[in-house]
């Protein structure tokens, strides 16, 4: 995206800008912030951080999800997503899809609509798209 080339960055900016009138960018910590922040800024839209427990300063809601080796929890502010908000989830790596699936669930539980998932790279051999079946997923690089 931004770090690959200005042309790729603008291409994705235009693609997502055309698909949504009102969009919020949601990014998991910490590398997701690096990619989502410039997109949100250029589009003039909000950026919602999703973090590990205890790192956000306001009242939060959380979701627990399964990992291959245990469980994890993510939180976001309770007022970050409103009914009808269109949300683009942005991150650096799409591995198993578990984190993206959990973030999508917490967004939808808050009344938002996940319009897509955008990641720099995908670990295709882990087959994350099976877990995210039915969702619009775009990546620039697949390994």
JSON list of C-alpha atoms in Angstrom, two decimals:
[
{"chain": "A", "resi": 1, "resn": "UNK", "atom": "CA", "xyz": [0.00, 0.00, 0.00]},
{"chain": "A", "resi": 2, "resn": "UNK", "atom": "CA", "xyz": [1.68, 3.22, 1.05]},
{"chain": "A", "resi": 3, "resn": "UNK", "atom": "CA", "xyz": [5.04, 1.53, 1.48]},
{"chain": "A", "resi": 4, "resn": "UNK", "atom": "CA", "xyz": [4.97, -0.38, -1.80]},
{"chain": "A", "resi": 5, "resn": "UNK", "atom": "CA", "xyz": [4.37, 2.55, -4.12]},
{"chain": "A", "resi": 6, "resn": "UNK", "atom": "CA", "xyz": [2.38, 5.73, -4.37]},
{"chain": "A", "resi": 7, "resn": "UNK", "atom": "CA", "xyz": [0.53, 4.23, -7.34]},
{"chain": "A", "resi": 8, "resn": "UNK", "atom": "CA", "xyz": [-0.64, 1.18, -5.32]},
{"chain": "A", "resi": 9, "resn": "UNK", "atom": "CA", "xyz": [-1.64, 3.44, -2.46]},
{"chain": "A", "resi": 10, "resn": "UNK", "atom": "CA", "xyz": [-3.76, 5.67, -4.72]},
{"chain": "A", "resi": 11, "resn": "UNK", "atom": "CA", "xyz": [-5.28, 2.66, -6.47]},
{"chain": "A", "resi": 12, "resn": "UNK", "atom": "CA", "xyz": [-6.57, 1.22, -3.19]},
{"chain": "A", "resi": 13, "resn": "UNK", "atom": "CA", "xyz": [-7.65, 4.62, -1.93]},
{"chain": "A", "resi": 14, "resn": "UNK", "atom": "CA", "xyz": [-9.78, 5.20, -5.02]},
{"chain": "A", "resi": 15, "resn": "UNK", "atom": "CA", "xyz": [-11.19, 1.66, -5.02]},
{"chain": "A", "resi": 16, "resn": "UNK", "atom": "CA", "xyz": [-12.44, 1.84, -1.45]},
{"chain": "A", "resi": 17, "resn": "UNK", "atom": "CA", "xyz": [-13.51, 5.50, -1.68]},
{"chain": "A", "resi": 18, "resn": "UNK", "atom": "CA", "xyz": [-15.78, 4.61, -4.60]},
{"chain": "A", "resi": 19, "resn": "UNK", "atom": "CA", "xyz": [-17.38, 1.68, -2.75]},
{"chain": "A", "resi": 20, "resn": "UNK", "atom": "CA", "xyz": [-18.42, 3.56, 0.39]},
{"chain": "A", "resi": 21, "resn": "UNK", "atom": "CA", "xyz": [-19.88, 6.94, 1.13]},
{"chain": "A", "resi": 22, "resn": "UNK", "atom": "CA", "xyz": [-19.45, 6.69, 4.90]},
{"chain": "A", "resi": 23, "resn": "UNK", "atom": "CA", "xyz": [-16.63, 4.48, 6.03]},
{"chain": "A", "resi": 24, "resn": "UNK", "atom": "CA", "xyz": [-14.71, 3.93, 9.22]},
{"chain": "A", "resi": 25, "resn": "UNK", "atom": "CA", "xyz": [-11.32, 2.25, 9.24]},
{"chain": "A", "resi": 26, "resn": "UNK", "atom": "CA", "xyz": [-10.70, -0.31, 11.97]},
{"chain": "A", "resi": 27, "resn": "UNK", "atom": "CA", "xyz": [-7.17, -1.51, 12.64]},
{"chain": "A", "resi": 28, "resn": "UNK", "atom": "CA", "xyz": [-5.79, -4.03, 15.10]},
{"chain": "A", "resi": 29, "resn": "UNK", "atom": "CA", "xyz": [-2.68, -3.11, 17.02]},
{"chain": "A", "resi": 30, "resn": "UNK", "atom": "CA", "xyz": [-0.05, -2.29, 16.21]},
{"chain": "A", "resi": 31, "resn": "UNK", "atom": "CA", "xyz": [1.00, -2.62, 12.58]},
{"chain": "A", "resi": 32, "resn": "UNK", "atom": "CA", "xyz": [-2.58, -2.22, 11.40]},
{"chain": "A", "resi": 33, "resn": "UNK", "atom": "CA", "xyz": [-2.38, 1.38, 12.61]},
{"chain": "A", "resi": 34, "resn": "UNK", "atom": "CA", "xyz": [0.52, 2.05, 10.23]},
{"chain": "A", "resi": 35, "resn": "UNK", "atom": "CA", "xyz": [-1.53, 1.08, 7.19]},
{"chain": "A", "resi": 36, "resn": "UNK", "atom": "CA", "xyz": [-4.99, 2.26, 8.24]},
{"chain": "A", "resi": 37, "resn": "UNK", "atom": "CA", "xyz": [-4.02, 5.73, 9.48]},
{"chain": "A", "resi": 38, "resn": "UNK", "atom": "CA", "xyz": [-2.91, 7.19, 6.12]},
{"chain": "A", "resi": 39, "resn": "UNK", "atom": "CA", "xyz": [-5.92, 5.66, 4.34]},
{"chain": "A", "resi": 40, "resn": "UNK", "atom": "CA", "xyz": [-8.32, 7.10, 6.90]},
{"chain": "A", "resi": 41, "resn": "UNK", "atom": "CA", "xyz": [-6.58, 10.47, 6.76]},
{"chain": "A", "resi": 42, "resn": "UNK", "atom": "CA", "xyz": [-6.65, 10.68, 2.96]},
{"chain": "A", "resi": 43, "resn": "UNK", "atom": "CA", "xyz": [-10.33, 9.69, 2.87]},
{"chain": "A", "resi": 44, "resn": "UNK", "atom": "CA", "xyz": [-11.23, 12.05, 5.71]},
{"chain": "A", "resi": 45, "resn": "UNK", "atom": "CA", "xyz": [-12.69, 9.18, 7.74]},
{"chain": "A", "resi": 46, "resn": "UNK", "atom": "CA", "xyz": [-12.40, 7.90, 11.29]},
{"chain": "A", "resi": 47, "resn": "UNK", "atom": "CA", "xyz": [-9.82, 5.41, 12.51]},
{"chain": "A", "resi": 48, "resn": "UNK", "atom": "CA", "xyz": [-10.93, 3.02, 15.24]},
{"chain": "A", "resi": 49, "resn": "UNK", "atom": "CA", "xyz": [-8.16, 1.20, 17.10]},
{"chain": "A", "resi": 50, "resn": "UNK", "atom": "CA", "xyz": [-8.78, -2.38, 18.23]},
{"chain": "A", "resi": 51, "resn": "UNK", "atom": "CA", "xyz": [-6.38, -3.33, 20.99]},
{"chain": "A", "resi": 52, "resn": "UNK", "atom": "CA", "xyz": [-5.47, -5.90, 23.60]},
{"chain": "A", "resi": 53, "resn": "UNK", "atom": "CA", "xyz": [-7.31, -5.51, 26.94]},
{"chain": "A", "resi": 54, "resn": "UNK", "atom": "CA", "xyz": [-6.45, -2.54, 29.13]},
{"chain": "A", "resi": 55, "resn": "UNK", "atom": "CA", "xyz": [-4.86, -0.34, 26.46]},
{"chain": "A", "resi": 56, "resn": "UNK", "atom": "CA", "xyz": [-7.79, 1.91, 25.54]},
{"chain": "A", "resi": 57, "resn": "UNK", "atom": "CA", "xyz": [-8.65, 4.89, 27.78]},
{"chain": "A", "resi": 58, "resn": "UNK", "atom": "CA", "xyz": [-12.45, 4.77, 27.65]},
{"chain": "A", "resi": 59, "resn": "UNK", "atom": "CA", "xyz": [-15.22, 2.25, 28.30]},
{"chain": "A", "resi": 60, "resn": "UNK", "atom": "CA", "xyz": [-14.75, -0.75, 26.00]},
{"chain": "A", "resi": 61, "resn": "UNK", "atom": "CA", "xyz": [-16.48, -3.81, 24.65]},
{"chain": "A", "resi": 62, "resn": "UNK", "atom": "CA", "xyz": [-14.51, -6.95, 23.97]},
{"chain": "A", "resi": 63, "resn": "UNK", "atom": "CA", "xyz": [-14.50, -10.17, 22.06]},
{"chain": "A", "resi": 64, "resn": "UNK", "atom": "CA", "xyz": [-12.68, -13.37, 22.91]},
{"chain": "A", "resi": 65, "resn": "UNK", "atom": "CA", "xyz": [-11.60, -15.65, 20.09]},
{"chain": "A", "resi": 66, "resn": "UNK", "atom": "CA", "xyz": [-9.73, -18.89, 19.53]},
{"chain": "A", "resi": 67, "resn": "UNK", "atom": "CA", "xyz": [-6.14, -19.14, 18.36]},
{"chain": "A", "resi": 68, "resn": "UNK", "atom": "CA", "xyz": [-4.35, -22.32, 17.34]},
{"chain": "A", "resi": 69, "resn": "UNK", "atom": "CA", "xyz": [-2.53, -22.21, 20.68]},
{"chain": "A", "resi": 70, "resn": "UNK", "atom": "CA", "xyz": [-5.16, -20.76, 23.02]},
{"chain": "A", "resi": 71, "resn": "UNK", "atom": "CA", "xyz": [-7.46, -17.77, 23.30]},
{"chain": "A", "resi": 72, "resn": "UNK", "atom": "CA", "xyz": [-7.06, -14.03, 22.80]},
{"chain": "A", "resi": 73, "resn": "UNK", "atom": "CA", "xyz": [-9.17, -10.97, 23.56]},
{"chain": "A", "resi": 74, "resn": "UNK", "atom": "CA", "xyz": [-9.57, -7.71, 21.65]},
{"chain": "A", "resi": 75, "resn": "UNK", "atom": "CA", "xyz": [-11.28, -4.50, 22.74]},
{"chain": "A", "resi": 76, "resn": "UNK", "atom": "CA", "xyz": [-12.64, -1.35, 21.12]},
{"chain": "A", "resi": 77, "resn": "UNK", "atom": "CA", "xyz": [-14.44, 1.68, 22.53]},
{"chain": "A", "resi": 78, "resn": "UNK", "atom": "CA", "xyz": [-18.16, 1.09, 23.07]},
{"chain": "A", "resi": 79, "resn": "UNK", "atom": "CA", "xyz": [-19.09, 4.19, 21.05]},
{"chain": "A", "resi": 80, "resn": "UNK", "atom": "CA", "xyz": [-16.64, 3.65, 18.17]},
{"chain": "A", "resi": 81, "resn": "UNK", "atom": "CA", "xyz": [-19.11, 2.05, 15.75]},
{"chain": "A", "resi": 82, "resn": "UNK", "atom": "CA", "xyz": [-22.71, 3.16, 15.24]},
{"chain": "A", "resi": 83, "resn": "UNK", "atom": "CA", "xyz": [-25.64, 1.43, 13.55]},
{"chain": "A", "resi": 84, "resn": "UNK", "atom": "CA", "xyz": [-25.16, 1.52, 9.80]},
{"chain": "A", "resi": 85, "resn": "UNK", "atom": "CA", "xyz": [-21.48, 2.49, 9.82]},
{"chain": "A", "resi": 86, "resn": "UNK", "atom": "CA", "xyz": [-19.63, 0.97, 6.88]},
{"chain": "A", "resi": 87, "resn": "UNK", "atom": "CA", "xyz": [-16.30, -0.36, 8.07]},
{"chain": "A", "resi": 88, "resn": "UNK", "atom": "CA", "xyz": [-13.08, -1.35, 6.31]},
{"chain": "A", "resi": 89, "resn": "UNK", "atom": "CA", "xyz": [-10.73, -3.50, 8.39]},
{"chain": "A", "resi": 90, "resn": "UNK", "atom": "CA", "xyz": [-7.07, -2.77, 7.57]},
{"chain": "A", "resi": 91, "resn": "UNK", "atom": "CA", "xyz": [-4.02, -4.74, 8.73]},
{"chain": "A", "resi": 92, "resn": "UNK", "atom": "CA", "xyz": [-0.57, -5.79, 7.63]},
{"chain": "A", "resi": 93, "resn": "UNK", "atom": "CA", "xyz": [-0.81, -9.60, 7.52]},
{"chain": "A", "resi": 94, "resn": "UNK", "atom": "CA", "xyz": [-3.73, -11.94, 6.92]},
{"chain": "A", "resi": 95, "resn": "UNK", "atom": "CA", "xyz": [-2.66, -15.26, 8.44]},
{"chain": "A", "resi": 96, "resn": "UNK", "atom": "CA", "xyz": [-5.39, -17.65, 9.63]},
{"chain": "A", "resi": 97, "resn": "UNK", "atom": "CA", "xyz": [-8.18, -15.07, 9.47]},
{"chain": "A", "resi": 98, "resn": "UNK", "atom": "CA", "xyz": [-9.03, -15.49, 13.16]},
{"chain": "A", "resi": 99, "resn": "UNK", "atom": "CA", "xyz": [-8.27, -11.93, 14.18]},
{"chain": "A", "resi": 100, "resn": "UNK", "atom": "CA", "xyz": [-10.14, -10.50, 11.18]},
{"chain": "A", "resi": 101, "resn": "UNK", "atom": "CA", "xyz": [-13.12, -12.73, 11.91]},
{"chain": "A", "resi": 102, "resn": "UNK", "atom": "CA", "xyz": [-13.20, -11.59, 15.56]},
{"chain": "A", "resi": 103, "resn": "UNK", "atom": "CA", "xyz": [-12.94, -7.92, 14.58]},
{"chain": "A", "resi": 104, "resn": "UNK", "atom": "CA", "xyz": [-15.73, -8.37, 12.03]},
{"chain": "A", "resi": 105, "resn": "UNK", "atom": "CA", "xyz": [-17.95, -9.94, 14.70]},
{"chain": "A", "resi": 106, "resn": "UNK", "atom": "CA", "xyz": [-17.42, -7.12, 17.21]},
{"chain": "A", "resi": 107, "resn": "UNK", "atom": "CA", "xyz": [-18.15, -4.54, 14.48]},
{"chain": "A", "resi": 108, "resn": "UNK", "atom": "CA", "xyz": [-21.33, -6.32, 13.42]},
{"chain": "A", "resi": 109, "resn": "UNK", "atom": "CA", "xyz": [-22.41, -6.78, 17.06]},
{"chain": "A", "resi": 110, "resn": "UNK", "atom": "CA", "xyz": [-22.10, -2.98, 17.34]},
{"chain": "A", "resi": 111, "resn": "UNK", "atom": "CA", "xyz": [-24.38, -2.41, 14.35]},
{"chain": "A", "resi": 112, "resn": "UNK", "atom": "CA", "xyz": [-21.68, -1.77, 11.75]},
{"chain": "A", "resi": 113, "resn": "UNK", "atom": "CA", "xyz": [-21.31, -3.36, 8.34]},
{"chain": "A", "resi": 114, "resn": "UNK", "atom": "CA", "xyz": [-17.94, -4.76, 7.31]},
{"chain": "A", "resi": 115, "resn": "UNK", "atom": "CA", "xyz": [-17.52, -3.77, 3.66]},
{"chain": "A", "resi": 116, "resn": "UNK", "atom": "CA", "xyz": [-14.10, -5.35, 3.32]},
{"chain": "A", "resi": 117, "resn": "UNK", "atom": "CA", "xyz": [-10.81, -6.49, 4.72]},
{"chain": "A", "resi": 118, "resn": "UNK", "atom": "CA", "xyz": [-7.63, -5.01, 3.26]},
{"chain": "A", "resi": 119, "resn": "UNK", "atom": "CA", "xyz": [-4.19, -6.38, 4.14]},
{"chain": "A", "resi": 120, "resn": "UNK", "atom": "CA", "xyz": [-0.73, -5.90, 2.73]},
{"chain": "A", "resi": 121, "resn": "UNK", "atom": "CA", "xyz": [0.15, -9.61, 2.65]},
{"chain": "A", "resi": 122, "resn": "UNK", "atom": "CA", "xyz": [-1.69, -12.92, 2.92]},
{"chain": "A", "resi": 123, "resn": "UNK", "atom": "CA", "xyz": [-0.30, -16.23, 4.06]},
{"chain": "A", "resi": 124, "resn": "UNK", "atom": "CA", "xyz": [-2.30, -18.20, 1.51]},
{"chain": "A", "resi": 125, "resn": "UNK", "atom": "CA", "xyz": [-0.99, -21.58, 2.66]},
{"chain": "A", "resi": 126, "resn": "UNK", "atom": "CA", "xyz": [-2.93, -21.04, 5.92]},
{"chain": "A", "resi": 127, "resn": "UNK", "atom": "CA", "xyz": [-6.15, -20.61, 3.88]},
{"chain": "A", "resi": 128, "resn": "UNK", "atom": "CA", "xyz": [-7.56, -17.58, 5.74]},
{"chain": "A", "resi": 129, "resn": "UNK", "atom": "CA", "xyz": [-10.23, -16.97, 3.10]},
{"chain": "A", "resi": 130, "resn": "UNK", "atom": "CA", "xyz": [-12.02, -20.18, 4.11]},
{"chain": "A", "resi": 131, "resn": "UNK", "atom": "CA", "xyz": [-12.60, -18.67, 7.53]},
{"chain": "A", "resi": 132, "resn": "UNK", "atom": "CA", "xyz": [-13.66, -15.35, 5.98]},
{"chain": "A", "resi": 133, "resn": "UNK", "atom": "CA", "xyz": [-15.95, -16.90, 3.36]},
{"chain": "A", "resi": 134, "resn": "UNK", "atom": "CA", "xyz": [-18.50, -14.43, 2.05]},
{"chain": "A", "resi": 135, "resn": "UNK", "atom": "CA", "xyz": [-16.40, -11.38, 2.95]},
{"chain": "A", "resi": 136, "resn": "UNK", "atom": "CA", "xyz": [-14.62, -9.09, 0.53]},
{"chain": "A", "resi": 137, "resn": "UNK", "atom": "CA", "xyz": [-10.90, -9.64, 1.16]},
{"chain": "A", "resi": 138, "resn": "UNK", "atom": "CA", "xyz": [-8.10, -7.92, -0.74]},
{"chain": "A", "resi": 139, "resn": "UNK", "atom": "CA", "xyz": [-4.37, -8.31, -0.31]},
{"chain": "A", "resi": 140, "resn": "UNK", "atom": "CA", "xyz": [-1.45, -7.05, -2.36]},
{"chain": "A", "resi": 141, "resn": "UNK", "atom": "CA", "xyz": [0.90, -10.00, -1.86]},
{"chain": "A", "resi": 142, "resn": "UNK", "atom": "CA", "xyz": [0.13, -13.69, -1.30]},
{"chain": "A", "resi": 143, "resn": "UNK", "atom": "CA", "xyz": [2.70, -16.13, 0.04]}
]
